[in-house]
CSV table of C-alpha atoms and ligand atoms in Angstrom, one decimal:
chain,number,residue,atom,x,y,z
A,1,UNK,CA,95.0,115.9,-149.8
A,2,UNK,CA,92.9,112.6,-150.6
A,3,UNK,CA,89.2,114.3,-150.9
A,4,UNK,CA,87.2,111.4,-148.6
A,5,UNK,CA,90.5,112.2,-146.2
A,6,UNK,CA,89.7,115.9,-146.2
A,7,UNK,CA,86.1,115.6,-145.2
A,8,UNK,CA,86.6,112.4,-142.9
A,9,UNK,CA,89.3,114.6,-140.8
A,10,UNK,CA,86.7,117.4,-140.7
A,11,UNK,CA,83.4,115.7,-139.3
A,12,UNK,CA,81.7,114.6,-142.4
A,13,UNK,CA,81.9,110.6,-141.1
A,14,UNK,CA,84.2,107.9,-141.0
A,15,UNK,CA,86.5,107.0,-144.1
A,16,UNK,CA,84.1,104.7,-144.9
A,17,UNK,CA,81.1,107.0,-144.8
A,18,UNK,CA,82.3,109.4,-146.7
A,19,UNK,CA,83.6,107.4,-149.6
A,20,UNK,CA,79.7,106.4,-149.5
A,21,UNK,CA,78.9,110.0,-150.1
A,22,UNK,CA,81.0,111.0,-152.7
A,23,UNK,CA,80.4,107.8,-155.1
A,24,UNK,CA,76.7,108.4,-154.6
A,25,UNK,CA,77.8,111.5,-156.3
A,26,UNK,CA,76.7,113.9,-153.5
A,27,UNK,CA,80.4,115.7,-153.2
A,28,UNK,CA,81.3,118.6,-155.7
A,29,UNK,CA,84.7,120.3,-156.0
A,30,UNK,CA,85.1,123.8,-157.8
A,31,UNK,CA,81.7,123.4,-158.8
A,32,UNK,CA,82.2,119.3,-160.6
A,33,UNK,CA,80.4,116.2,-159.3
A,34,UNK,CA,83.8,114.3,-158.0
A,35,UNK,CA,83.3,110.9,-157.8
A,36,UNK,CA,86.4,109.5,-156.8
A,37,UNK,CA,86.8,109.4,-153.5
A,38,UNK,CA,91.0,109.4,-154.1
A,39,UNK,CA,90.5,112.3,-155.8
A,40,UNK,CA,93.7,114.9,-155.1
A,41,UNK,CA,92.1,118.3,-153.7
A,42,UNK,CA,94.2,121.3,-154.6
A,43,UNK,CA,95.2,123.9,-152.0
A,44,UNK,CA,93.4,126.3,-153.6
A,45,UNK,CA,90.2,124.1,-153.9
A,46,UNK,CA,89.9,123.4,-150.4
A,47,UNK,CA,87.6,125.8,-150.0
A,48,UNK,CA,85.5,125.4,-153.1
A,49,UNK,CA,83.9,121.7,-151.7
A,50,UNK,CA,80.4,120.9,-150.8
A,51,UNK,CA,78.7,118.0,-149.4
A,52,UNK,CA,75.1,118.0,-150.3
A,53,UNK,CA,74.7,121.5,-151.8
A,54,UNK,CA,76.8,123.4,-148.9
A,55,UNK,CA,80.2,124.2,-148.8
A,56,UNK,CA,82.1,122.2,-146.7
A,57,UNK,CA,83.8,123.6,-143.8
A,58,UNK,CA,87.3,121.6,-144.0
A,59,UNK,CA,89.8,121.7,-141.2
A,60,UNK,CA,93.0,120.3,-142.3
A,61,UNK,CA,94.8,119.1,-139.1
A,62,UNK,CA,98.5,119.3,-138.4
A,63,UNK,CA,100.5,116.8,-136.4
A,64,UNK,CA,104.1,117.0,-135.7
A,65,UNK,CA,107.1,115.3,-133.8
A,66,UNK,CA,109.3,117.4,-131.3
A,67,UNK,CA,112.2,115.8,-129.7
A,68,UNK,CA,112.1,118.7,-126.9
A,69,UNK,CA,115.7,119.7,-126.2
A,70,UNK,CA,116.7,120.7,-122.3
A,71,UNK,CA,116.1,124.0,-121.4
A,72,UNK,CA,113.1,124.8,-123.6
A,73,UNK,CA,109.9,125.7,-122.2
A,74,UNK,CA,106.7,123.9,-123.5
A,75,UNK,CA,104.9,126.9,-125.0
A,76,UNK,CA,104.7,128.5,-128.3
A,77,UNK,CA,105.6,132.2,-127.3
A,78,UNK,CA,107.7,133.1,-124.1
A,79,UNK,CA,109.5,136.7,-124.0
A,80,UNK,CA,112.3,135.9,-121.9
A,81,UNK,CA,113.0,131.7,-122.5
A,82,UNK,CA,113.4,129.9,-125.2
A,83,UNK,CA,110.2,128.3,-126.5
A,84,UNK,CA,109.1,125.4,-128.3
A,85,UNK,CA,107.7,128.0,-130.5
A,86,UNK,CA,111.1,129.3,-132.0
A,87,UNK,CA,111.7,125.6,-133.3
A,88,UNK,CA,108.3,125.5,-135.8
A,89,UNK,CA,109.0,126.8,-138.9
A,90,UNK,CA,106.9,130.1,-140.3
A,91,UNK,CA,104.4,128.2,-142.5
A,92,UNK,CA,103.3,126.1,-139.8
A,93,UNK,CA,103.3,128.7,-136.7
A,94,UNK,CA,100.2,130.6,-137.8
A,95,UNK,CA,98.0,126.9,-138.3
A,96,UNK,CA,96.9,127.0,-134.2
A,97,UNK,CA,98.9,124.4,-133.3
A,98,UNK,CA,100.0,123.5,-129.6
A,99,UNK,CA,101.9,121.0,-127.8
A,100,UNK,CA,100.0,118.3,-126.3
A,101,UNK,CA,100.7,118.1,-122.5
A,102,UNK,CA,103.6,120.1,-121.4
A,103,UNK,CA,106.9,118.7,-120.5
A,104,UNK,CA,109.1,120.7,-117.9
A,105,UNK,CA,111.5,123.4,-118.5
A,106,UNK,CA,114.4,120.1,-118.1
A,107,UNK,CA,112.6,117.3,-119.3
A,108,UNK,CA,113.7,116.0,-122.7
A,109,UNK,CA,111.8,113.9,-125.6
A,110,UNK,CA,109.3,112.8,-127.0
A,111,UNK,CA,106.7,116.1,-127.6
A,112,UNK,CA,103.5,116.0,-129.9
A,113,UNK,CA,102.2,119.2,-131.4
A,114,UNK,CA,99.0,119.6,-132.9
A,115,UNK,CA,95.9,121.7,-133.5
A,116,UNK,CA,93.5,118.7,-133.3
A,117,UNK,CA,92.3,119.9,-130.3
A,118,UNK,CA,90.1,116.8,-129.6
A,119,UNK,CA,92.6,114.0,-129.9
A,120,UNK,CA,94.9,116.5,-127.6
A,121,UNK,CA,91.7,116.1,-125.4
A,122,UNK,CA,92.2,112.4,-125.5
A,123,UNK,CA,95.5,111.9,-125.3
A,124,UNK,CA,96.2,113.9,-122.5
A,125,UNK,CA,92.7,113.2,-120.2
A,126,UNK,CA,93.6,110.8,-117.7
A,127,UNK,CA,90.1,109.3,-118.6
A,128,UNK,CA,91.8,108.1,-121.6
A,129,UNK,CA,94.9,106.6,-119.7
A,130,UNK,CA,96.9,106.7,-122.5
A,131,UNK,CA,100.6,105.4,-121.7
A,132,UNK,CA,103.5,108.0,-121.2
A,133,UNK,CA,107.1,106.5,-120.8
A,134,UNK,CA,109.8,108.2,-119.3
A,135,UNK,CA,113.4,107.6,-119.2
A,136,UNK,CA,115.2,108.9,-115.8
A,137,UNK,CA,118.5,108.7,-114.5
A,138,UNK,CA,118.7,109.3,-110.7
A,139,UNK,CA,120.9,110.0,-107.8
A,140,UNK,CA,120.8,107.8,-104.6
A,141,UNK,CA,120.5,104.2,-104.1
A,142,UNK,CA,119.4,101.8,-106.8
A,143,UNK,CA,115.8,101.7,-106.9
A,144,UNK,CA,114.3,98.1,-105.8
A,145,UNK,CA,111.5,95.3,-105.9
A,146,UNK,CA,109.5,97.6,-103.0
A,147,UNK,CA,109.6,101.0,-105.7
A,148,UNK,CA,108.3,98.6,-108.6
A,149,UNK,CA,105.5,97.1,-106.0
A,150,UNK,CA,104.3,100.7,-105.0
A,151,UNK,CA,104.2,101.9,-108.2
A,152,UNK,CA,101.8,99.0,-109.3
A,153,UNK,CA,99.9,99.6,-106.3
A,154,UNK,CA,99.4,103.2,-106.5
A,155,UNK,CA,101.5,105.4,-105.3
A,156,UNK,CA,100.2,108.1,-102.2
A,157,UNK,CA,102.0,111.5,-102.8
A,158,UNK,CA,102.2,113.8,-99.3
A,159,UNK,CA,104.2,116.4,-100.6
A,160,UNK,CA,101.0,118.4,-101.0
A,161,UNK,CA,97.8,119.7,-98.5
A,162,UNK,CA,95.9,116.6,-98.8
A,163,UNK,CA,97.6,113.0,-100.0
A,164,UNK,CA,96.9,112.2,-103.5
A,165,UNK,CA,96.8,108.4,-104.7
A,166,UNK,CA,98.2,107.9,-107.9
A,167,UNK,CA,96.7,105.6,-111.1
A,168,UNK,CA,99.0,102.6,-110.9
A,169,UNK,CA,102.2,102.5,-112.9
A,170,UNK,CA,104.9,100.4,-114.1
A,171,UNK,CA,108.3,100.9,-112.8
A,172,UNK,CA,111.3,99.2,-114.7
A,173,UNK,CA,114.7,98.7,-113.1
A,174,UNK,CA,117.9,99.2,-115.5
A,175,UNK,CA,121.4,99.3,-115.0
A,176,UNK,CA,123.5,102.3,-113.9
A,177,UNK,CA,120.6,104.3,-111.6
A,178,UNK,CA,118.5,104.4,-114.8
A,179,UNK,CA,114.6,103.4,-115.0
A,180,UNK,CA,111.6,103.4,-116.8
A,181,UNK,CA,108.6,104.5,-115.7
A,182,UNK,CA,105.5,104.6,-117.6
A,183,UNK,CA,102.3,106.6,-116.0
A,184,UNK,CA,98.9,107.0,-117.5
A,185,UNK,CA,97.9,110.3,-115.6
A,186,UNK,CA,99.7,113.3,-116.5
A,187,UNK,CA,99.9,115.1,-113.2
A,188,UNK,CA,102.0,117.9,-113.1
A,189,UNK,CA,106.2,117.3,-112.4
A,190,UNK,CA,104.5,113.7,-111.7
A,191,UNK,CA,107.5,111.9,-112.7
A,192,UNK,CA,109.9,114.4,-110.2
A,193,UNK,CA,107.2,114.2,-107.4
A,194,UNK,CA,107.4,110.3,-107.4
A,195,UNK,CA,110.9,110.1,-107.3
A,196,UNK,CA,111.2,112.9,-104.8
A,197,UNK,CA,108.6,110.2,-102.7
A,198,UNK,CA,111.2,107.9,-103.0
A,199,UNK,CA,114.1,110.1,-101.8
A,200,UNK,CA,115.6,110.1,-105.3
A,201,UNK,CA,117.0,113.0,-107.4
A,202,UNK,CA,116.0,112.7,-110.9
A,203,UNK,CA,119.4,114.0,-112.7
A,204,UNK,CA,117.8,113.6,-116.6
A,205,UNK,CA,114.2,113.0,-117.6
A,206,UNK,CA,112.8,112.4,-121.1
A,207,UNK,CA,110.3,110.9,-122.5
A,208,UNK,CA,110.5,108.4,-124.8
A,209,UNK,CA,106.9,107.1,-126.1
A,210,UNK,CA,103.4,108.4,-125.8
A,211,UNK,CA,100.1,106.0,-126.5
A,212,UNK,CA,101.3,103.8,-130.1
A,213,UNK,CA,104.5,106.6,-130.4
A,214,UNK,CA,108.1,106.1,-129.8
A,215,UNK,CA,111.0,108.1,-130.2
A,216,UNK,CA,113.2,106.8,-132.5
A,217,UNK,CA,116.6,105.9,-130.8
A,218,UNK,CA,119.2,108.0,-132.5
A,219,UNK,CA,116.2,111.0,-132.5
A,220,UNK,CA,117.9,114.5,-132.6
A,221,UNK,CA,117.2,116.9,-129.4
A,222,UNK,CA,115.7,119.9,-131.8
A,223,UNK,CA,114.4,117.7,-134.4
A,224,UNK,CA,110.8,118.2,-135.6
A,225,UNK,CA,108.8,115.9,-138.1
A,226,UNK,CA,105.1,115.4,-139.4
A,227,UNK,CA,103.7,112.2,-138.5
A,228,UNK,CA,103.1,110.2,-141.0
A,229,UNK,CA,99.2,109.0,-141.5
A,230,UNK,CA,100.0,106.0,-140.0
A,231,UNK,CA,101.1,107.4,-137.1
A,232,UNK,CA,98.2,109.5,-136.6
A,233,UNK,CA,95.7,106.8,-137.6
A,234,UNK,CA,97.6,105.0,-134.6
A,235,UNK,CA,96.8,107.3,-131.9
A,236,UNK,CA,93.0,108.7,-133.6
A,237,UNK,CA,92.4,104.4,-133.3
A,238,UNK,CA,94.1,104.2,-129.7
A,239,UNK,CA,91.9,106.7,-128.4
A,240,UNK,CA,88.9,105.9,-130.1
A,241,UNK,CA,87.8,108.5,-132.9
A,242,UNK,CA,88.4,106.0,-135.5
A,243,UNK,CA,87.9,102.5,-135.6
A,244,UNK,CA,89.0,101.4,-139.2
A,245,UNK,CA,92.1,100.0,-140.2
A,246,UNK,CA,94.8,102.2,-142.1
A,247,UNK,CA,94.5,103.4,-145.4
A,248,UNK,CA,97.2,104.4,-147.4
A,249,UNK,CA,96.5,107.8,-148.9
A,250,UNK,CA,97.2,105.9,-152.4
A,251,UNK,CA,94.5,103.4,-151.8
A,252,UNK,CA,90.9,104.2,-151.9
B,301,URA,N1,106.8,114.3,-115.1
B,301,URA,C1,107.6,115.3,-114.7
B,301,URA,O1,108.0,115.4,-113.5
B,301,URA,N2,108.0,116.2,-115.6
B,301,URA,C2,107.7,116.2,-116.9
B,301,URA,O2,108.2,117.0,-117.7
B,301,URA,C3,106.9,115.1,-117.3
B,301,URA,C4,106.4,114.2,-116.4
């Protein structure tokens, strides 16, 4: 890992502010003045950096791509039912990651797993209002123009105690009782609830983007992958921990 990358990702500044730090020479690594702020840390001298005379506490973040098969719950250990757990591979299991937002026992797609707790935090808040899209295919009539104005009005859910208005949302039409419908909220079975409200049975669910990630088309139910630092730069920018442009891990 890129050394001004290691300390930006664990609270020592911005990119920017760090690369300040270590070419004012203030940034050692196994005991040596580093001044490049591209430097390559080892593994094994992750642990031997310091910032300022201490040794620096760095948390090296995970972030992966689920595409969340049917029939798999959204937790990392379950005795009975399978478990998005069973699909992370050993080396990765013990890093305390955990999926971002749950996605029902049926619905499908598009599932982040990190242990960057605080953009979780952001990107599932509904104070952030970061976009989910979800692909369903229903049973019952074709959904029309009144569905797509109530969801941009904000839909009123009765189906518990007290009525609960919903953040305004954007329903799209498609052929062959399928629609998209992207919500910013995250309420749980929100999706199933609305269509319920509309006296619709959702037959498949899934979703297909989250905030600046989509799932590729011809994405793999089971499949896993990192995201690539782009990706993650992406969301960190979208929900506001970083504000600078991308930089390529080979750039400084
Ligand atoms: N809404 C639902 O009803 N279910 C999900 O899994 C996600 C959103």
């Amino acid at each position: 890992m890129r050394l001004d990358k290691a300390l930006a990702s664990s609270g020592y500044g911005t990119r920017t502010e760090v690369k300040s730090l270590i070419s004012k020479g203030k940034v050692t690594v196994a005991g040596k003045v580093i001044k490049d702020p591209g430097y390559k840390v080892k593994d094994d001298e992750l642990n031997t950096i310091s910032v300022a005379g201490s040794i620096a506490e760095i948390k090296e973040n995970i972030y992966l791509l689920f595409d969340k098969p049917d029939g798999v719950l959204t937790a990392m250990e379950d005795k009975r039912l399978p478990h998005v757990g069973q699909f992370i591979p050993a080396n990765l299991i013990n890093r305390k990651i955990s999926p971002v937002g749950r996605l029902d026992f049926h619905t499908t797609g598009l599932l982040i797993l990190t242990n960057d707790g605080e953009l979780s935090h952001r990107l599932t808040s509904p104070n952030y209002g970061i976009r989910k899209v979800y692909e369903v295919t229903y049973e019952g009539p074709a959904l029309t123009e009144a569905q797509i104005k109530e969801a941009a009005d904000g839909i009123t859910l009765t189906d518990m105690d007290k009525p609960v208005k919903l953040h305004p949302s954007v329903l799209e039409i498609k052929e062959g009782n399928r629609a998209l419908l992207t919500l910013t909220e995250g309420k749980t079975h929100e999706v199933r609830r609305i269509f319920a409200h509309w006296e619709r049975l959702v037959i498949t669910l899934k979703r297909v983007a989250l905030g600046t990630l989509m799932l590729d088309n011809n994405s793999q139910e089971g499949s896993l992958r990192e995201l690539t630092s782009e990706e993650v730069d992406d969301l960190k920018r979208l929900t506001g921990l970083i504000t600078e442009p991308h930089q390529e891990d080979g750039k400084q």
